[in-house]
Short mmCIF file of C-alpha atoms in Angstrom, two decimals:
data_model
loop_
_atom_site.label_atom_id
_atom_site.label_comp_id
_atom_site.label_asym_id
_atom_site.label_seq_id
_atom_site.Cartn_x
_atom_site.Cartn_y
_atom_site.Cartn_z
CA MET A 71 54.28 50.59 103.93
CA SER A 72 56.07 47.90 101.93
CA ARG A 73 59.18 48.55 99.88
CA VAL A 74 57.38 47.86 96.60
CA LEU A 75 54.55 50.26 97.37
CA LEU A 76 56.98 52.98 98.40
CA LEU A 77 59.05 52.44 95.29
CA LEU A 78 55.95 52.68 93.15
CA LEU A 79 54.78 55.80 94.97
CA PHE A 80 58.09 57.62 94.54
CA ALA A 81 58.38 56.47 90.92
CA ALA A 82 54.83 57.66 90.20
CA VAL A 83 55.65 61.10 91.57
CA VAL A 84 58.81 61.37 89.47
CA ILE A 85 56.99 60.24 86.31
CA ALA A 86 53.85 62.34 86.90
CA THR A 87 55.76 65.62 87.21
CA PRO A 88 56.92 65.91 83.57
CA VAL A 89 53.56 64.55 82.40
CA GLN A 90 51.60 67.29 84.16
CA TYR A 91 54.11 69.85 82.90
CA ILE A 92 53.48 68.74 79.31
CA VAL A 93 49.72 68.88 79.96
CA LYS A 94 50.15 72.45 81.15
CA GLN A 95 52.07 73.37 78.01
CA LYS A 96 49.74 71.61 75.59
CA VAL A 97 46.31 72.11 77.20
CA SER A 98 46.18 74.17 80.38
CA GLU A 99 47.42 74.00 83.93
CA PRO A 100 45.83 71.12 85.82
CA TYR A 101 44.58 71.41 89.38
CA PRO A 102 45.63 69.86 91.63
CA GLY A 103 49.10 69.98 90.17
CA LEU A 104 52.65 70.15 91.39
CA PHE A 105 53.85 73.58 90.32
CA GLN A 106 55.63 76.61 91.66
CA PRO A 107 55.27 80.13 90.23
CA ALA A 108 57.13 80.16 86.92
CA PHE A 109 57.87 83.85 86.12
CA GLY A 110 58.95 82.37 82.81
CA GLY A 111 59.44 85.31 80.52
CA VAL A 112 61.53 88.41 80.85
CA PRO A 113 59.16 91.41 81.13
CA SER A 114 61.32 93.87 79.24
CA GLN A 115 64.51 93.78 77.25
CA SER A 116 64.38 97.28 75.88
CA GLY A 117 63.80 99.48 78.89
CA ILE A 118 60.08 99.67 78.15
CA LEU A 119 57.43 98.02 80.32
CA GLU A 120 53.79 97.67 79.31
CA GLU A 121 50.67 97.09 81.32
CA ARG A 122 47.08 96.63 80.25
CA LYS A 123 44.45 97.54 82.82
CA PRO A 124 40.70 98.02 82.61
CA GLN A 125 38.80 101.10 83.65
CA ILE A 126 35.08 101.11 84.31
CA ASP A 127 33.13 104.33 83.64
CA VAL A 128 29.58 104.24 84.90
CA ALA A 129 26.75 106.64 84.01
CA TYR A 130 23.90 106.79 86.52
CA ALA A 131 20.26 107.59 85.80
CA ASP A 132 20.45 110.77 87.92
CA GLY A 133 23.01 112.21 85.49
CA SER A 134 26.08 111.57 87.61
CA SER A 135 29.01 109.43 86.54
CA ARG A 136 31.87 107.67 88.23
CA ALA A 137 35.02 105.81 87.21
CA PHE A 138 36.19 102.67 88.98
CA THR A 139 39.32 100.57 88.81
CA HIS A 140 39.02 96.80 88.57
CA GLN A 141 40.19 96.54 92.19
CA GLU A 142 37.32 98.75 93.32
CA LEU A 143 34.82 96.82 91.26
CA LEU A 144 35.87 93.38 92.48
CA TYR A 145 35.45 92.23 96.03
CA ASP A 146 38.55 91.84 98.13
CA SER A 147 39.80 88.33 97.58
CA GLY A 148 42.85 86.18 98.04
CA VAL A 149 43.74 86.09 94.36
CA GLN A 150 45.01 88.65 91.89
CA SER A 151 42.07 90.85 91.00
CA LEU A 152 43.31 91.61 87.47
CA SER A 153 43.38 87.89 86.63
CA VAL A 154 39.83 87.49 87.95
CA PHE A 155 38.64 90.51 85.98
CA ASN A 156 40.31 89.37 82.76
CA SER A 157 38.88 85.89 83.17
CA GLY A 158 35.41 87.29 83.72
CA PHE A 159 35.40 89.89 80.96
CA TYR A 160 37.93 89.03 78.28
CA ARG A 161 38.64 85.30 78.12
CA ASP A 162 36.76 83.13 75.61
CA LYS A 163 36.11 86.09 73.32
CA ALA A 164 34.31 87.98 76.09
CA ALA A 165 31.50 85.39 76.16
CA ARG A 166 31.26 85.64 79.93
CA ALA A 167 31.15 89.43 79.81
CA ARG A 168 28.03 89.35 77.61
CA HIS A 169 26.28 86.75 79.72
CA PRO A 170 23.07 88.12 81.34
CA GLU A 171 24.34 87.02 84.76
CA THR A 172 27.44 89.19 84.32
CA THR A 173 25.34 92.17 83.26
CA ALA A 174 23.04 91.74 86.25
CA TRP A 175 26.02 91.39 88.59
CA LEU A 176 27.77 94.44 87.13
CA LYS A 177 24.63 96.58 87.51
CA GLU A 178 24.12 95.52 91.10
CA ARG A 179 27.79 96.08 91.93
CA VAL A 180 28.13 99.56 90.41
CA GLU A 181 24.86 100.61 92.07
CA GLU A 182 26.26 99.37 95.38
CA LEU A 183 29.42 101.41 94.77
CA GLY A 184 27.29 104.37 93.67
CA ASN A 185 25.44 104.45 97.00
CA GLY A 186 22.28 103.01 95.52
CA SER A 187 21.97 105.30 92.47
CA MET A 188 20.43 103.48 89.50
CA ALA A 189 23.07 102.71 86.88
CA ARG A 190 22.24 103.45 83.23
CA GLU A 191 25.30 102.11 81.47
CA ALA A 192 28.92 101.10 81.99
CA VAL A 193 31.80 101.45 79.58
CA ILE A 194 34.72 99.14 80.18
CA THR A 195 37.89 100.25 78.44
CA ARG A 196 41.25 98.58 78.44
CA VAL A 197 44.14 100.97 78.53
CA ASN A 198 47.64 100.00 77.48
CA THR A 199 50.31 102.03 79.27
CA LYS A 200 54.02 102.10 78.41
CA TYR A 201 56.60 102.97 81.03
CA SER A 202 60.24 103.77 80.46
CA THR A 203 62.46 102.17 83.07
CA THR A 204 65.25 104.57 82.12
CA GLY A 205 63.09 107.67 82.41
CA ALA A 206 63.37 108.34 78.66
CA PHE A 207 59.69 109.30 78.41
CA ALA A 208 56.65 109.86 80.59
CA PRO A 209 54.08 107.03 80.79
CA GLN A 210 52.09 106.78 77.55
CA SER A 211 48.53 105.43 77.58
CA GLN A 212 46.39 104.20 74.71
CA VAL A 213 42.87 102.73 74.71
CA VAL A 214 42.98 99.20 73.29
CA ASP A 215 39.32 98.23 73.30
CA GLU A 216 35.99 99.32 74.68
CA MET A 217 32.92 97.41 75.84
CA ARG A 218 29.60 99.18 76.42
CA VAL A 219 26.99 97.61 78.69
CA VAL A 220 23.56 99.29 78.66
CA PHE A 221 21.63 98.21 81.74
CA GLN A 222 18.13 99.19 80.71
CA GLU A 223 18.27 96.65 77.91
CA ALA A 224 19.30 93.95 80.32
CA ARG A 225 16.27 94.46 82.55
CA VAL B 732 73.64 45.85 96.96
CA THR B 733 70.58 46.12 94.74
CA LEU B 734 68.97 49.35 93.65
CA ALA B 735 65.86 48.41 95.60
CA HIS B 736 67.93 47.93 98.73
CA ARG B 737 69.61 51.29 98.23
CA PHE B 738 66.22 52.93 97.80
CA ASP B 739 65.01 51.19 100.93
CA THR B 740 67.94 52.46 102.95
CA TRP B 741 67.63 55.97 101.56
CA VAL B 742 63.91 56.33 102.02
CA HIS B 743 63.86 55.17 105.65
CA ARG B 744 67.08 56.78 106.85
CA GLY B 745 66.70 60.02 108.76
CA ASP B 746 66.93 61.80 112.07
CA LEU B 747 63.49 63.33 112.54
CA THR B 748 62.00 62.27 115.85
CA PHE B 749 58.35 62.21 116.86
CA LEU B 750 59.09 65.16 119.12
CA ALA B 751 60.59 67.17 116.26
CA LEU B 752 57.55 66.54 114.09
CA ALA B 753 55.18 67.28 116.97
CA ARG B 754 56.75 70.67 117.52
CA PHE B 755 56.56 71.34 113.81
CA ARG B 756 52.90 70.28 113.84
CA ILE B 757 52.11 72.99 116.38
CA LEU B 758 54.08 75.52 114.35
CA TYR B 759 52.25 74.54 111.16
CA GLY B 760 48.87 74.67 112.86
CA VAL B 761 49.43 78.12 114.31
CA ALA B 762 50.84 79.44 111.01
CA ALA B 763 47.95 78.00 109.00
CA LEU B 764 45.39 79.45 111.41
CA LEU B 765 47.05 82.87 111.17
CA VAL B 766 46.65 82.87 107.38
CA LEU B 767 43.35 81.01 107.32
CA PRO B 768 41.84 81.58 103.87
CA ASP B 769 38.28 82.63 103.20
CA PHE B 770 36.43 80.98 100.36
CA HIS B 771 32.99 82.58 100.62
CA TRP B 772 33.87 85.75 98.71
CA MET B 773 33.56 83.97 95.37
CA SER B 774 29.85 83.47 95.95
CA ASN B 775 29.58 87.21 95.19
CA TYR B 776 30.52 86.61 91.56
CA PRO B 777 28.19 85.61 88.74
CA GLY B 778 27.93 81.92 88.02
CA ALA B 779 28.92 82.64 84.41
CA TRP B 780 32.44 83.36 85.64
CA PHE B 781 32.93 79.79 86.84
CA ASN B 782 35.96 78.71 84.84
CA PRO B 783 37.36 75.57 86.49
CA PRO B 784 40.95 74.52 85.88
CA LEU B 785 41.67 71.23 84.15
CA GLY B 786 40.83 68.54 86.68
CA PRO B 787 38.08 67.36 89.01
CA MET B 788 36.58 70.84 89.46
CA MET B 789 35.35 70.53 85.86
CA LEU B 790 32.78 68.03 87.10
CA LEU B 791 30.94 70.89 88.80
CA ASP B 792 28.53 73.32 87.16
CA GLY B 793 29.28 76.47 89.09
CA PHE B 794 30.12 78.08 92.40
CA PRO B 795 28.40 76.57 95.41
CA PRO B 796 26.15 78.70 97.65
CA GLU B 797 27.69 80.91 100.28
CA TRP B 798 26.65 78.67 103.19
CA PHE B 799 28.62 75.79 101.70
CA LEU B 800 31.75 77.88 101.28
CA ARG B 801 31.44 79.16 104.85
CA ALA B 802 31.01 75.57 106.02
CA LEU B 803 34.29 74.74 104.26
CA GLU B 804 36.00 77.61 106.09
CA LEU B 805 34.62 76.42 109.43
CA ALA B 806 35.66 72.82 108.72
CA LEU B 807 39.16 73.99 107.86
CA ALA B 808 39.42 76.09 111.04
CA VAL B 809 38.24 73.21 113.25
CA SER B 810 40.55 70.73 111.50
CA LEU B 811 43.53 73.05 111.93
CA VAL B 812 42.80 73.53 115.62
CA ALA B 813 42.57 69.72 115.95
CA VAL B 814 45.94 69.38 114.19
CA THR B 815 47.51 72.02 116.42
CA LEU B 816 46.27 70.38 119.63
CA GLY B 817 46.82 66.88 118.29
CA TRP B 818 43.25 65.67 118.61
CA ARG B 819 42.36 62.88 116.17
CA THR B 820 45.45 64.14 114.41
CA LYS B 821 45.50 61.77 111.47
CA VAL B 822 41.87 62.35 110.49
CA ALA B 823 42.21 66.10 111.07
CA SER B 824 45.37 66.28 108.96
CA PHE B 825 43.73 64.51 106.03
CA ALA B 826 40.71 66.78 106.47
CA VAL B 827 42.93 69.88 106.20
CA THR B 828 44.30 68.63 102.89
CA ALA B 829 40.89 67.60 101.53
CA VAL B 830 39.02 70.76 102.56
CA SER B 831 41.83 72.99 101.31
CA LEU B 832 41.96 71.23 97.95
CA VAL B 833 38.21 71.72 97.46
CA GLY B 834 38.14 75.30 98.76
CA TYR B 835 41.10 76.43 96.68
CA GLY B 836 39.64 74.51 93.73
CA PHE B 837 36.69 76.91 93.79
CA VAL B 838 38.97 79.93 94.24
CA TYR B 839 41.07 78.91 91.25
CA SER B 840 37.90 78.49 89.18
CA LEU B 841 37.98 82.27 88.75
CA GLY B 842 40.86 82.01 86.32
CA LYS B 843 44.03 82.21 88.42
CA ILE B 844 45.85 79.30 90.02
CA ASP B 845 48.17 80.09 92.90
CA HIS B 846 50.79 77.56 93.86
CA GLY B 847 50.38 76.68 97.52
CA ILE B 848 49.97 72.98 96.84
CA LEU B 849 52.89 71.88 99.05
CA PHE B 850 51.37 73.64 102.05
CA VAL B 851 48.10 71.83 101.35
CA LEU B 852 49.59 68.35 100.89
CA LEU B 853 51.92 68.64 103.86
CA PRO B 854 49.49 67.72 106.70
CA SER B 855 48.58 64.38 105.11
CA LEU B 856 52.22 63.40 104.63
CA MET B 857 53.16 64.50 108.13
CA ALA B 858 50.25 62.54 109.57
CA LEU B 859 51.73 59.43 107.95
CA ALA B 860 55.11 60.33 109.47
CA GLY B 861 53.55 60.48 112.93
CA TRP B 862 53.46 64.17 113.78
CA GLY B 863 50.57 63.52 116.15
CA GLU B 864 52.49 61.01 118.30
CA ARG B 865 53.81 63.53 120.79
CA LEU B 866 52.64 66.76 122.45
CA SER B 867 49.10 65.85 121.54
CA PHE B 868 45.77 64.91 123.04
CA ASP B 869 46.13 61.67 121.09
CA SER B 870 49.37 60.70 122.83
CA VAL B 871 47.95 61.58 126.23
CA ARG B 872 44.92 59.45 125.52
CA ARG B 873 47.07 56.51 124.45
CA HIS B 874 49.97 56.68 126.84
CA GLY B 875 49.00 59.02 129.66
CA PRO B 876 50.56 62.41 130.36
CA ASP B 877 53.86 61.07 131.76
CA ARG B 878 56.47 59.76 129.43
CA ALA B 879 59.91 58.26 130.01
CA PRO B 880 62.69 60.77 129.11
CA GLY B 881 64.33 58.35 126.65
CA ASP B 882 61.15 58.17 124.67
CA ILE B 883 61.55 61.65 123.20
CA GLY B 884 64.35 60.47 120.90
CA LEU B 885 62.17 57.93 119.13
CA LEU B 886 62.39 58.27 115.36
CA ALA B 887 59.34 59.00 113.26
CA ALA B 888 58.65 57.46 109.85
CA GLN B 889 61.08 59.23 107.52
CA TRP B 890 59.68 58.32 104.11
CA PRO B 891 56.77 60.80 104.17
CA VAL B 892 59.23 63.64 104.84
CA ARG B 893 61.45 62.36 102.04
CA LEU B 894 58.42 62.34 99.80
CA LEU B 895 57.55 65.90 100.79
CA ALA B 896 61.12 66.93 99.97
CA LEU B 897 60.90 65.19 96.60
CA LEU B 898 57.55 66.81 95.80
CA SER B 899 58.95 70.18 96.77
CA GLY B 900 62.07 69.72 94.63
CA LEU B 901 60.04 68.62 91.63
CA ALA B 902 57.64 71.53 92.05
CA PHE B 903 60.58 73.92 91.91
CA LEU B 904 61.89 72.15 88.83
CA THR B 905 58.64 73.06 87.07
CA ALA B 906 59.48 76.71 87.80
CA ALA B 907 63.07 76.41 86.57
CA VAL B 908 62.23 74.98 83.14
CA PRO B 909 60.10 77.95 81.93
CA LYS B 910 62.80 80.32 83.12
CA VAL B 911 65.44 78.57 81.03
CA ARG B 912 63.09 78.47 78.05
CA GLY B 913 62.11 82.11 78.62
CA GLY B 914 65.65 83.43 78.32
CA TRP B 915 66.74 83.84 81.92
CA LEU B 916 70.18 82.43 81.13
CA ASP B 917 70.69 84.78 78.19
CA LEU B 918 73.46 87.18 79.15
CA ASP B 919 71.62 90.05 77.44
CA THR B 920 68.52 89.75 79.64
CA GLN B 921 68.43 90.59 83.31
CA ALA B 922 65.18 88.88 84.28
CA VAL B 923 65.26 89.51 88.03
CA GLN B 924 65.93 93.20 87.47
CA ASN B 925 63.12 93.46 84.94
CA ILE B 926 60.66 91.65 87.18
CA MET B 927 61.53 94.09 89.94
CA LEU B 928 60.97 97.04 87.60
CA SER B 929 57.71 95.50 86.42
CA GLU B 930 56.48 94.93 89.97
CA PHE B 931 57.35 98.55 90.77
CA TYR B 932 56.09 100.36 87.67
CA VAL B 933 53.28 98.12 86.46
CA HIS B 934 51.92 96.60 89.65
CA GLY B 935 52.75 99.52 91.91
CA LYS B 936 54.51 97.35 94.48
CA GLU B 937 56.98 99.09 96.72
CA ALA B 938 59.14 96.44 98.33
CA TRP B 939 61.09 97.41 101.42
CA LEU B 940 64.46 97.54 99.62
CA VAL B 941 63.27 98.44 96.13
CA ASP B 942 64.88 101.90 96.22
CA LEU B 943 68.22 100.35 97.06
CA PHE B 944 68.06 97.85 94.20
CA MET B 945 66.60 100.35 91.70
CA ALA B 946 69.80 102.34 92.09
CA ILE B 947 71.87 99.43 90.76
CA PRO B 948 71.80 99.45 86.94
CA TYR B 949 74.77 97.13 86.35
CA PRO B 950 74.13 93.84 84.49
CA ILE B 951 77.15 92.33 86.24
CA PHE B 952 75.13 92.57 89.46
CA TRP B 953 71.80 91.36 88.05
CA GLU B 954 72.79 88.57 85.68
CA PRO B 955 74.24 86.31 88.41
CA LEU B 956 70.91 86.61 90.24
CA ASP B 957 69.18 85.11 87.19
CA TYR B 958 71.61 82.19 87.21
CA VAL B 959 71.40 81.69 90.97
CA THR B 960 67.59 81.62 90.81
CA VAL B 961 67.51 79.03 88.02
CA LEU B 962 70.24 76.92 89.65
CA LEU B 963 68.46 76.97 92.98
CA GLU B 964 65.09 75.99 91.52
CA ALA B 965 66.58 73.29 89.34
CA GLY B 966 68.94 71.99 92.00
CA LEU B 967 66.57 71.55 94.93
CA VAL B 968 65.40 68.22 93.54
CA LEU B 969 68.96 66.91 93.78
CA CYS B 970 69.23 68.09 97.39
CA VAL B 971 66.72 65.43 98.34
CA LEU B 972 69.49 62.81 98.15
CA THR B 973 70.83 63.49 101.66
CA TRP B 974 69.40 65.22 104.71
CA ARG B 975 72.38 67.55 104.90
CA SER B 976 72.08 68.72 101.30
CA LEU B 977 68.31 69.01 101.76
CA ARG B 978 68.67 71.29 104.76
CA ILE B 979 71.35 73.39 103.09
CA GLY B 980 69.23 73.64 99.93
CA TYR B 981 66.15 74.79 101.78
CA ALA B 982 68.14 77.14 103.99
CA VAL B 983 69.28 78.80 100.76
CA ALA B 984 65.66 78.78 99.56
CA ALA B 985 64.45 80.42 102.78
CA THR B 986 67.06 83.16 102.40
CA PHE B 987 66.10 83.47 98.73
CA HIS B 988 62.42 84.00 99.64
CA LEU B 989 63.41 86.76 102.06
CA GLY B 990 65.38 88.41 99.24
CA VAL B 991 62.40 88.10 96.89
CA PHE B 992 60.16 89.70 99.49
CA LEU B 993 62.54 92.57 100.19
CA MET B 994 63.18 93.22 96.50
CA LEU B 995 59.88 92.37 94.81
CA ASP B 996 57.30 92.42 97.62
CA ILE B 997 56.28 88.87 96.70
CA ALA B 998 55.69 86.81 99.85
CA PHE B 999 56.03 83.03 99.67
CA PHE B 1000 55.11 82.55 103.31
CA HIS B 1001 53.45 79.16 102.78
CA ASN B 1002 56.63 77.74 101.26
CA LEU B 1003 58.69 78.75 104.26
CA VAL B 1004 56.38 76.81 106.55
CA VAL B 1005 56.86 73.76 104.33
CA TYR B 1006 60.65 74.04 104.56
CA ALA B 1007 60.35 74.09 108.35
CA ALA B 1008 59.23 70.44 108.15
CA PHE B 1009 62.86 69.46 107.53
CA VAL B 1010 64.18 71.15 110.68
CA GLN B 1011 65.18 69.12 113.72
CA TRP B 1012 62.89 70.98 116.07
CA ASP B 1013 63.73 68.65 118.96
CA ARG B 1014 67.21 70.21 119.01
CA VAL B 1015 65.82 73.71 119.47
CA PRO B 1016 65.93 74.62 123.15
CA ALA B 1017 62.44 74.95 124.62
CA PRO B 1018 61.20 75.72 128.11
CA ALA B 1019 60.40 72.64 130.19
CA TRP B 1020 56.75 73.56 130.52
CA LEU B 1021 56.37 73.44 126.75
CA MET B 1022 57.67 69.87 126.70
CA GLN B 1023 54.89 68.86 129.03
CA LEU B 1024 52.05 70.29 126.95
CA PRO B 1025 49.34 69.34 126.51
CA ARG B 1026 48.44 67.83 129.86
CA PRO B 1027 44.69 67.96 129.68
CA SER B 1028 42.66 66.74 132.60
CA THR B 1029 39.35 67.06 130.86
CA ARG B 1030 37.75 64.40 128.72
CA ALA B 1031 35.82 66.98 126.77
CA HIS B 1032 38.39 67.35 124.03
CA ALA B 1033 35.88 67.46 121.17
CA PRO B 1034 33.91 70.50 122.43
CA LEU B 1035 37.22 72.26 123.18
CA VAL B 1036 38.57 71.68 119.67
CA VAL B 1037 35.30 72.54 117.93
CA GLY B 1038 34.76 75.59 120.17
CA ALA B 1039 38.27 76.90 119.48
CA GLY B 1040 37.76 76.30 115.76
CA VAL B 1041 34.50 78.25 115.81
CA VAL B 1042 36.19 81.14 117.65
CA VAL B 1043 39.03 81.28 115.08
CA PHE B 1044 36.51 81.09 112.23
CA ALA B 1045 34.45 83.91 113.75
CA LEU B 1046 37.54 86.07 114.30
CA VAL B 1047 38.79 85.60 110.73
CA SER B 1048 35.30 86.15 109.30
CA GLY B 1049 34.92 89.37 111.26
CA LEU B 1050 38.41 90.83 111.21
CA GLY B 1051 40.23 89.01 108.39
CA ASN B 1052 43.23 86.80 108.84
CA ALA B 1053 46.63 87.84 110.14
CA ALA B 1054 48.48 87.38 106.85
CA PRO B 1055 49.33 91.11 106.43
CA TRP B 1056 51.68 90.95 109.42
CA ALA B 1057 52.28 87.21 109.86
CA SER B 1058 53.61 86.83 106.34
CA PRO B 1059 56.40 89.44 106.54
CA VAL B 1060 57.32 88.33 110.07
CA GLY B 1061 57.47 84.69 108.95
CA LEU B 1062 59.62 85.59 105.96
CA LEU B 1063 62.01 87.64 108.07
CA VAL B 1064 62.36 84.96 110.74
CA GLY B 1065 62.61 82.13 108.20
CA GLY B 1066 65.13 83.98 106.04
CA ALA B 1067 67.24 84.88 109.05
CA ALA B 1068 67.12 81.29 110.31
CA GLY B 1069 68.13 80.01 106.87
CA ALA B 1070 71.06 82.43 106.72
CA ALA B 1071 72.12 81.46 110.26
CA TYR B 1072 72.02 77.77 109.36
CA LEU B 1073 74.18 78.38 106.28
CA LEU B 1074 76.64 80.35 108.38
CA TRP B 1075 76.77 77.51 110.89
CA GLN B 1076 77.49 75.05 108.09
CA LEU B 1077 80.36 77.23 106.90
CA VAL B 1078 81.77 77.29 110.43
CA GLU B 1079 81.50 73.49 110.58
CA VAL B 1080 83.26 73.08 107.26
CA ARG B 1081 86.01 75.45 108.37
CA ARG B 1082 86.42 73.45 111.57
CA TRP B 1083 86.62 70.26 109.57
CA PHE B 1084 89.35 71.69 107.34
CA LEU B 1085 91.30 72.90 110.35
CA ASN B 1086 91.05 69.50 112.04
CA ARG B 1087 92.17 67.79 108.89
CA HIS B 1088 95.10 70.15 108.49
CA THR B 1089 96.14 69.54 112.10
CA GLU B 1090 95.98 65.80 111.63
CA ARG B 1091 98.05 65.89 108.45
CA SER B 1092 100.69 68.14 109.97
CA SER B 1093 101.18 65.79 112.93
CA ASP B 1094 103.37 62.68 112.68
CA GLU B 1095 100.57 60.38 113.62
CA PRO B 1096 98.50 58.77 110.87
CA PRO B 1097 95.02 60.23 110.46
CA THR B 1098 92.39 58.42 112.47
CA ALA B 1099 89.30 60.32 111.43
CA THR B 1100 88.32 61.57 108.01
CA LEU B 1101 85.30 63.70 108.86
CA SER B 1102 84.24 65.24 112.11
CA LEU B 1103 80.98 66.71 110.83
CA PRO B 1104 78.06 65.37 112.82
CA ASP B 1105 76.15 62.67 110.99
CA ARG B 1106 72.64 64.01 110.57
CA ASN B 1107 71.35 60.64 109.54
CA ARG B 1108 72.24 58.93 112.77
CA ARG B 1109 69.60 58.44 115.37
CA PRO B 1110 70.20 60.94 118.16
CA ALA B 1111 71.18 59.67 121.57
#
């Protein structure tokens, strides 16, 4: 490869890196993009850590009920299951969660997990839990929001 | 001397031989096959969840059917076997990059982008450097199985490896900037400690040495770790200037990744494989029989490569990949190798100081200023 081409190639890489970084800050992270995991913020500065996780309570037509975590609900994959769940159910003002395809998928999945029992409805709650890293208090949980999916209506 | 001339000298200077890259190619191929990803799982999700990241994936409407995703997996497995054996190495290397970019593009369309881009780009760059020129079916086809002993010291193209190093350094810089902006350098925040606590309490991760580190509450221990992390991530891009600084920088990074794994249970296995591209593998002692491989007598290379790829694909589809054990083992070996390299550098520096002191204390005028081996010189 000629000197000029190489120079241009290396210069392009150096220039493109801050550009894509600005795009990530202003719009969203591009793919493909040259990034490494940021871990930008500091999770806690006061000895208190918070997590927000979903819980899925399913009522079956035979009267039984079961509770699932998001990990149980989602298929084993190579990416963080909480990110996938949040993207599917909560991003864009939960538009994806209310999509008929999501409802159909959720019904099929909870019936699969319920050994074939017909599912009547699912309630997805997000629970915020506070932990003390100094042991000052026991974990404290609080329901943040709740989403009810009635399957009969979706059929 | 013009700037262009300096760039020219810098970009082409190096000590990586075809043999070194060939050995690394086999290492990369085996490592990539051990952690072969599966893409087909996303076909289980509703099409409404398709949320492509900013970029070419936005041109698509939704997830492809399962057969297409499985075909991608098979193509990746076959391409990686071809890279490992050195069959049509250049085409196979580009195929690994292309198939991986597409496959991961679909994975990341579920709302989470992981950052294994260096591992994905690497095969294409190494193909341009000539990692298929030795220990490969290609070289046997071109030159025959016998090779003159002096040939093994032939230098590969250095600029693609320089470019990989630059890409890697810049990628780390993108991780350093948010840390600085997020308060990592504030003396009142101990970010590494808090991430460890978060991984333990919130994400339920129990790293191997988490109990040991949880027992250390002192900011004077944790704050330097914040600074070291930011300095390392910001400084790797400067290490690209010389091969020595590059190797020292990435030896520190390899040790750092081992520390992250032991403390936080976060495994950056793919990065460690990328750093191995900068190692002079031709200097690592290897049994004579390994130097002779492959010595194929058959002309049926294509069925062999495709057949092996299908077997790997079937094994991973049925049993899952080997990441659960390959990743920790790779991190332990890579971290230990990085630490050993740093120790060796310290010994070399000490030797240099001692030599210098001896020369100064003698009556004779000094004849040598530096006895450190020049990594940029072509090996004999």
